[in-house]
């Protein structure tokens, strides 16, 4: 296979796997940590209105979804890629960082969570996933 096509496939595959992990954890979260009475997570508007009802424990699964989704997606991308592995891993992180920024703008949340999520869940996890998959230290 032509290397550039394989690298494109690596990014697409990494994004798909990252989304599956992300959505799986976001879906699992409310069954592990019950949502407060009156909270509506079905729409971005409902989620935004529900923010005052949420405590710190309710942000564990969203953070894990963002961080682990990005980590696994970057790992998969690097395992498929022919070259430029760390750059492609960081590409996964950049896509998910853009999604995280969009969620902050649309939904908001506590400042501590937004800062932690945007600074730790995307680029550092994509770099870590890339290093783990490529064997670099």
Coordinates of N, CA, C and O in Angstrom, one line a residue, residues 5-135:
X5 N -1.3 6.8 1.8 CA -2.7 6.2 1.9 C -2.8 5.5 3.2 O -3.8 5.5 3.9
X6 N -1.7 4.7 3.6 CA -1.8 4.0 4.8 C -1.8 5.0 6.0 O -2.5 4.7 7.0
X7 N -1.1 6.1 5.9 CA -1.1 7.1 7.0 C -2.4 7.7 7.1 O -2.9 8.0 8.2
X8 N -3.1 8.0 6.0 CA -4.4 8.6 6.1 C -5.4 7.5 6.7 O -6.2 7.9 7.5
X9 N -5.3 6.3 6.3 CA -6.1 5.2 6.9 C -5.8 5.1 8.4 O -6.7 4.9 9.2
X10 N -4.6 5.3 8.8 CA -4.2 5.3 10.2 C -4.9 6.4 11.0 O -5.5 6.1 12.1
X11 N -5.0 7.6 10.5 CA -5.7 8.7 11.1 C -7.2 8.4 11.2 O -7.8 8.5 12.2
X12 N -7.8 8.0 10.1 CA -9.2 7.7 10.0 C -9.5 6.6 11.0 O -10.5 6.6 11.8
X13 N -8.7 5.5 11.0 CA -9.0 4.4 11.9 C -8.8 4.8 13.3 O -9.6 4.4 14.2
X14 N -7.8 5.6 13.6 CA -7.6 6.1 15.0 C -8.7 7.0 15.5 O -9.2 6.8 16.6
X15 N -9.3 7.8 14.6 CA -10.4 8.6 15.0 C -11.7 7.8 15.2 O -12.4 8.1 16.2
X16 N -11.9 6.8 14.4 CA -13.0 5.9 14.6 C -12.9 5.1 16.0 O -13.9 5.1 16.8
X17 N -11.8 4.6 16.2 CA -11.6 3.8 17.5 C -11.7 4.8 18.7 O -12.3 4.4 19.7
X18 N -11.1 5.9 18.6 CA -11.2 6.9 19.6 C -12.6 7.3 19.9 O -13.0 7.4 21.1
X19 N -13.4 7.5 18.9 CA -14.8 7.8 19.1 C -15.6 6.7 19.7 O -16.5 6.9 20.6
X20 N -15.3 5.5 19.4 CA -16.0 4.3 20.0 C -15.6 4.2 21.5 O -16.5 4.0 22.3
X21 N -14.4 4.4 21.8 CA -14.0 4.4 23.2 C -14.6 5.5 24.0 O -15.2 5.3 25.1
X22 N -14.5 6.7 23.4 CA -15.1 7.9 24.0 C -16.6 7.7 24.3 O -17.1 7.9 25.4
X23 N -17.4 7.3 23.3 CA -18.8 7.1 23.5 C -19.1 6.0 24.4 O -20.1 6.1 25.2
X24 N -18.3 4.9 24.4 CA -18.6 3.8 25.3 C -18.5 4.3 26.7 O -19.3 3.9 27.6
X25 N -17.4 5.0 27.0 CA -17.2 5.5 28.4 C -18.3 6.5 28.8 O -18.8 6.6 29.9
X26 N -18.6 7.4 27.9 CA -19.7 8.4 28.2 C -21.0 7.7 28.4 O -21.8 8.1 29.3
X27 N -21.3 6.7 27.7 CA -22.5 5.9 27.9 C -22.5 5.1 29.2 O -23.5 5.0 29.9
X28 N -21.3 4.6 29.5 CA -21.2 3.8 30.8 C -21.3 4.6 32.0 O -21.8 4.2 33.0
X29 N -20.8 5.9 31.9 CA -20.7 6.7 33.1 C -21.9 6.8 34.0 O -21.8 6.6 35.2
X30 N -23.1 7.2 33.4 CA -24.3 7.3 34.3 C -24.7 6.0 34.9 O -25.4 6.1 35.9
X31 N -24.3 4.9 34.4 CA -24.7 3.6 35.1 C -23.8 3.3 36.3 O -24.1 2.5 37.1
X32 N -22.6 3.9 36.3 CA -21.7 3.7 37.4 C -21.9 4.8 38.4 O -21.9 4.6 39.6
X33 N -22.0 6.1 38.0 CA -22.2 7.2 38.9 C -23.5 7.8 38.5 O -23.6 8.5 37.4
X34 N -24.5 7.6 39.3 CA -25.9 8.1 39.0 C -26.0 9.6 38.8 O -25.3 10.3 39.5
X35 N -26.7 10.0 37.7 CA -26.9 11.4 37.5 C -27.9 11.9 38.5 O -28.8 11.2 38.9
X36 N -27.8 13.2 38.9 CA -28.7 13.8 39.9 C -30.1 13.9 39.3 O -30.4 14.0 38.1
X37 N -31.1 13.8 40.3 CA -32.5 14.0 39.9 C -32.7 15.3 39.2 O -32.2 16.3 39.7
X38 N -33.4 15.3 38.1 CA -33.7 16.5 37.3 C -32.6 16.9 36.3 O -32.8 17.8 35.5
X39 N -31.5 16.1 36.2 CA -30.5 16.4 35.2 C -30.9 15.8 33.9 O -31.4 14.7 33.8
X40 N -30.6 16.5 32.8 CA -30.9 16.0 31.5 C -29.7 16.0 30.6 O -29.1 17.0 30.3
X41 N -29.2 14.8 30.3 CA -27.9 14.7 29.5 C -28.2 14.4 28.1 O -27.3 14.1 27.3
X42 N -29.5 14.4 27.6 CA -29.9 14.0 26.3 C -29.6 15.1 25.2 O -29.5 14.7 24.0
X43 N -29.4 16.3 25.6 CA -29.1 17.4 24.6 C -28.1 18.3 25.2 O -27.9 18.4 26.4
X44 N -27.3 19.0 24.3 CA -26.3 19.9 24.9 C -27.0 21.0 25.7 O -26.4 21.4 26.8
X45 N -28.2 21.5 25.4 CA -28.9 22.5 26.2 C -29.2 21.9 27.6 O -29.1 22.6 28.6
X46 N -29.8 20.7 27.6 CA -30.1 20.0 28.9 C -28.9 19.8 29.7 O -28.9 20.0 30.9
X47 N -27.8 19.4 29.1 CA -26.5 19.3 29.8 C -26.0 20.6 30.4 O -25.6 20.6 31.6
X48 N -26.1 21.6 29.6 CA -25.7 23.0 30.1 C -26.5 23.4 31.3 O -26.0 23.9 32.3
X49 N -27.8 23.2 31.2 CA -28.7 23.5 32.3 C -28.5 22.7 33.6 O -28.8 23.1 34.7
X50 N -28.0 21.4 33.4 CA -27.8 20.5 34.5 C -26.5 20.7 35.2 O -26.3 20.1 36.3
X51 N -25.6 21.5 34.7 CA -24.3 21.7 35.3 C -24.3 22.1 36.8 O -23.5 21.5 37.5
X52 N -25.2 23.0 37.2 CA -25.2 23.3 38.6 C -25.5 22.1 39.5 O -25.2 22.1 40.7
X53 N -26.2 21.1 39.0 CA -26.6 19.9 39.8 C -25.4 18.9 39.9 O -25.5 18.0 40.7
X54 N -24.4 19.0 39.2 CA -23.3 18.0 39.1 C -22.2 18.3 40.1 O -21.8 19.5 40.3
X55 N -21.7 17.3 40.7 CA -20.5 17.4 41.6 C -19.3 16.8 40.9 O -19.4 16.3 39.8
X56 N -18.2 16.9 41.6 CA -16.9 16.5 40.9 C -16.9 15.1 40.4 O -16.4 14.8 39.4
X57 N -17.6 14.2 41.1 CA -17.6 12.8 40.7 C -18.3 12.6 39.3 O -18.0 11.6 38.6
X58 N -19.2 13.5 39.0 CA -19.9 13.4 37.7 C -19.0 13.7 36.5 O -19.4 13.5 35.3
X59 N -17.8 14.2 36.8 CA -16.9 14.6 35.7 C -15.8 13.6 35.5 O -14.9 13.7 34.6
X60 N -15.8 12.5 36.3 CA -14.8 11.5 36.2 C -14.9 10.7 34.8 O -13.9 10.6 34.1
X61 N -16.1 10.3 34.5 CA -16.2 9.5 33.2 C -16.0 10.4 32.0 O -15.4 9.9 31.0
X62 N -16.5 11.6 32.0 CA -16.2 12.5 30.8 C -14.7 12.7 30.6 O -14.2 12.6 29.5
X63 N -14.0 12.9 31.7 CA -12.5 13.0 31.6 C -11.9 11.7 31.1 O -11.1 11.7 30.2
X64 N -12.3 10.6 31.7 CA -11.8 9.3 31.2 C -12.1 9.0 29.8 O -11.3 8.5 29.0
X65 N -13.3 9.4 29.4 CA -13.7 9.2 28.0 C -12.8 10.0 27.0 O -12.3 9.5 26.0
X66 N -12.6 11.2 27.4 CA -11.7 12.1 26.5 C -10.3 11.6 26.5 O -9.7 11.5 25.5
X67 N -9.7 11.3 27.7 CA -8.3 10.9 27.8 C -8.1 9.6 27.2 O -7.2 9.4 26.4
X68 N -8.9 8.6 27.6 CA -8.6 7.2 27.1 C -9.0 7.1 25.6 O -8.4 6.3 24.9
X69 N -10.1 7.8 25.2 CA -10.4 7.7 23.8 C -9.3 8.3 22.9 O -8.9 7.6 21.9
X70 N -8.7 9.4 23.4 CA -7.6 10.0 22.6 C -6.4 9.1 22.7 O -5.7 8.8 21.7
X71 N -6.1 8.5 23.8 CA -4.9 7.6 24.0 C -5.0 6.4 23.1 O -4.1 6.1 22.4
X72 N -6.1 5.7 23.1 CA -6.3 4.5 22.3 C -6.4 4.9 20.8 O -5.8 4.1 20.0
X73 N -7.0 5.9 20.5 CA -7.1 6.3 19.1 C -5.7 6.6 18.5 O -5.3 6.2 17.4
X74 N -4.8 7.3 19.3 CA -3.5 7.6 18.9 C -2.6 6.3 18.8 O -1.9 6.1 17.9
X75 N -2.9 5.4 19.8 CA -2.2 4.1 19.8 C -2.5 3.4 18.5 O -1.6 2.9 17.8
X76 N -3.7 3.3 18.1 CA -4.2 2.6 16.9 C -3.6 3.3 15.7 O -3.1 2.6 14.8
X77 N -3.6 4.6 15.6 CA -3.1 5.3 14.5 C -1.6 5.0 14.3 O -1.2 4.7 13.1
X78 N -0.9 5.0 15.3 CA 0.6 4.7 15.2 C 0.8 3.3 14.8 O 1.8 3.0 14.0
X79 N 0.0 2.4 15.3 CA 0.2 0.9 14.9 C 0.0 0.7 13.4 O 0.6 -0.2 12.8
X80 N -0.9 1.5 12.9 CA -1.3 1.3 11.4 C -0.3 2.1 10.6 O 0.0 1.7 9.5
X81 N 0.2 3.3 11.1 CA 1.0 4.2 10.2 C 2.3 3.6 9.8 O 2.9 2.8 10.5
X82 N 2.8 4.1 8.7 CA 4.1 3.7 8.1 C 5.2 4.6 8.6 O 6.3 4.2 8.8
X83 N 4.8 5.9 8.6 CA 5.8 6.9 9.0 C 5.2 8.1 9.8 O 3.9 8.1 9.8
X84 N 6.0 9.0 10.3 CA 5.5 10.1 11.0 C 4.5 9.8 12.1 O 3.5 10.4 12.4
X85 N 4.8 8.7 12.9 CA 3.9 8.2 13.9 C 3.5 9.2 14.9 O 2.3 9.3 15.2
X86 N 4.5 9.9 15.5 CA 4.1 10.8 16.6 C 3.3 12.0 16.0 O 2.4 12.4 16.7
X87 N 3.6 12.4 14.8 CA 2.8 13.5 14.2 C 1.4 13.0 14.0 O 0.4 13.8 14.3
X88 N 1.2 11.8 13.6 CA -0.1 11.3 13.4 C -0.9 11.1 14.7 O -2.1 11.3 14.8
X89 N -0.2 10.7 15.7 CA -0.8 10.5 17.0 C -1.2 11.9 17.5 O -2.3 12.0 18.1
X90 N -0.4 12.9 17.4 CA -0.8 14.3 17.8 C -1.9 14.8 16.9 O -2.7 15.6 17.4
X91 N -2.0 14.4 15.7 CA -3.2 14.7 14.8 C -4.5 14.3 15.5 O -5.5 15.0 15.5
X92 N -4.5 13.0 16.0 CA -5.7 12.5 16.7 C -5.9 13.4 17.9 O -7.1 13.8 18.1
X93 N -4.9 13.8 18.6 CA -5.1 14.7 19.8 C -5.6 16.0 19.4 O -6.5 16.6 20.1
X94 N -5.2 16.6 18.3 CA -5.7 17.9 17.8 C -7.1 17.8 17.4 O -7.9 18.7 17.8
X95 N -7.5 16.7 16.7 CA -9.0 16.6 16.4 C -9.8 16.6 17.7 O -10.9 17.2 17.7
X96 N -9.4 15.8 18.6 CA -10.2 15.7 19.9 C -10.1 16.9 20.7 O -11.1 17.3 21.4
X97 N -9.0 17.6 20.7 CA -8.9 18.9 21.3 C -9.9 19.9 20.8 O -10.6 20.6 21.5
X98 N -10.0 19.9 19.4 CA -11.0 20.8 18.8 C -12.4 20.4 19.3 O -13.2 21.3 19.6
X99 N -12.7 19.2 19.4 CA -14.0 18.7 19.9 C -14.2 19.1 21.3 O -15.3 19.6 21.7
X100 N -13.1 19.0 22.1 CA -13.2 19.5 23.5 C -13.5 21.0 23.7 O -14.3 21.4 24.5
X101 N -12.8 21.7 22.8 CA -13.0 23.2 22.8 C -14.5 23.5 22.4 O -15.1 24.4 23.0
X102 N -15.0 22.8 21.4 CA -16.4 23.0 21.0 C -17.3 22.7 22.2 O -18.3 23.4 22.4
X103 N -17.1 21.6 22.9 CA -17.9 21.2 24.0 C -17.9 22.3 25.1 O -18.9 22.6 25.8
X104 N -16.7 22.8 25.4 CA -16.5 23.9 26.4 C -17.4 25.1 26.0 O -18.1 25.7 26.8
X105 N -17.3 25.5 24.7 CA -18.1 26.6 24.2 C -19.6 26.4 24.3 O -20.4 27.2 24.7
X106 N -20.0 25.2 23.9 CA -21.4 24.8 23.8 C -22.0 24.5 25.2 O -23.1 25.0 25.5
X107 N -21.3 23.8 26.0 CA -21.9 23.3 27.3 C -21.3 24.0 28.5 O -22.0 24.2 29.5
X108 N -20.0 24.3 28.5 CA -19.4 24.9 29.6 C -19.1 23.9 30.7 O -18.8 22.7 30.4
X109 N -19.1 24.3 31.9 CA -18.8 23.4 33.0 C -18.0 24.2 34.0 O -17.6 25.4 33.8
X110 N -17.6 23.5 35.1 CA -16.7 24.2 36.1 C -15.3 24.5 35.5 O -14.8 23.7 34.7
X111 N -14.8 25.6 35.8 CA -13.5 26.0 35.3 C -12.4 24.9 35.5 O -11.6 24.6 34.6
X112 N -12.4 24.4 36.7 CA -11.4 23.3 37.0 C -11.4 22.2 36.1 O -10.4 21.7 35.6
X113 N -12.7 21.8 35.7 CA -12.8 20.6 34.8 C -12.4 21.1 33.3 O -11.7 20.3 32.6
X114 N -12.8 22.2 32.9 CA -12.5 22.7 31.5 C -11.0 22.8 31.4 O -10.4 22.3 30.4
X115 N -10.3 23.4 32.3 CA -8.9 23.5 32.3 C -8.2 22.1 32.3 O -7.3 21.9 31.4
X116 N -8.6 21.3 33.2 CA -8.0 20.0 33.3 C -8.2 19.2 32.1 O -7.3 18.5 31.5
X117 N -9.4 19.2 31.6 CA -9.8 18.4 30.4 C -9.0 18.9 29.2 O -8.3 18.1 28.5
X118 N -9.0 20.2 28.9 CA -8.3 20.7 27.7 C -6.8 20.6 27.8 O -6.2 20.4 26.8
X119 N -6.2 20.7 29.0 CA -4.8 20.6 29.1 C -4.2 19.2 29.2 O -3.1 18.9 28.8
X120 N -5.0 18.3 29.8 CA -4.5 16.9 30.1 C -5.1 15.8 29.2 O -4.4 14.7 29.1
X121 N -6.3 15.9 28.7 CA -6.9 14.8 28.1 C -6.6 14.6 26.6 O -6.8 13.5 26.1
X122 N -6.1 15.6 26.0 CA -6.0 15.4 24.5 C -4.5 15.3 24.0 O -4.1 14.2 23.7
X123 N -3.8 16.4 24.0 CA -2.4 16.3 23.5 C -1.5 15.5 24.3 O -0.8 14.6 23.7
X124 N -1.5 15.6 25.6 CA -0.6 14.7 26.4 C -0.9 13.2 26.2 O -0.1 12.3 26.0
X125 N -2.2 12.9 26.1 CA -2.6 11.5 26.0 C -2.4 11.0 24.6 O -2.0 9.8 24.4
X126 N -2.5 11.8 23.6 CA -2.2 11.4 22.2 C -0.7 11.2 22.1 O -0.2 10.2 21.4
X127 N 0.1 12.0 22.7 CA 1.6 11.8 22.7 C 2.0 10.5 23.4 O 2.8 9.7 22.9
X128 N 1.3 10.3 24.6 CA 1.6 9.1 25.3 C 1.2 7.8 24.5 O 1.9 6.8 24.5
X129 N 0.0 7.9 23.9 CA -0.4 6.8 23.1 C 0.5 6.5 21.9 O 0.8 5.3 21.6
X130 N 1.0 7.6 21.3 CA 2.0 7.4 20.2 C 3.3 6.8 20.7 O 3.8 5.9 20.0
X131 N 3.7 7.3 21.9 CA 5.0 6.7 22.4 C 4.8 5.2 22.8 O 5.7 4.4 22.5
X132 N 3.7 4.9 23.4 CA 3.5 3.5 23.8 C 3.4 2.6 22.6 O 4.0 1.5 22.6
X133 N 2.8 3.0 21.5 CA 2.6 2.2 20.3 C 3.9 2.1 19.5 O 4.2 1.1 18.9
X134 N 4.7 3.1 19.5 CA 6.0 3.1 18.7 C 7.2 2.6 19.5 O 8.2 2.4 18.9
X135 N 7.0 2.5 20.8 CA 8.1 2.0 21.7 C 9.1 3.1 22.0 O 10.2 2.8 22.6

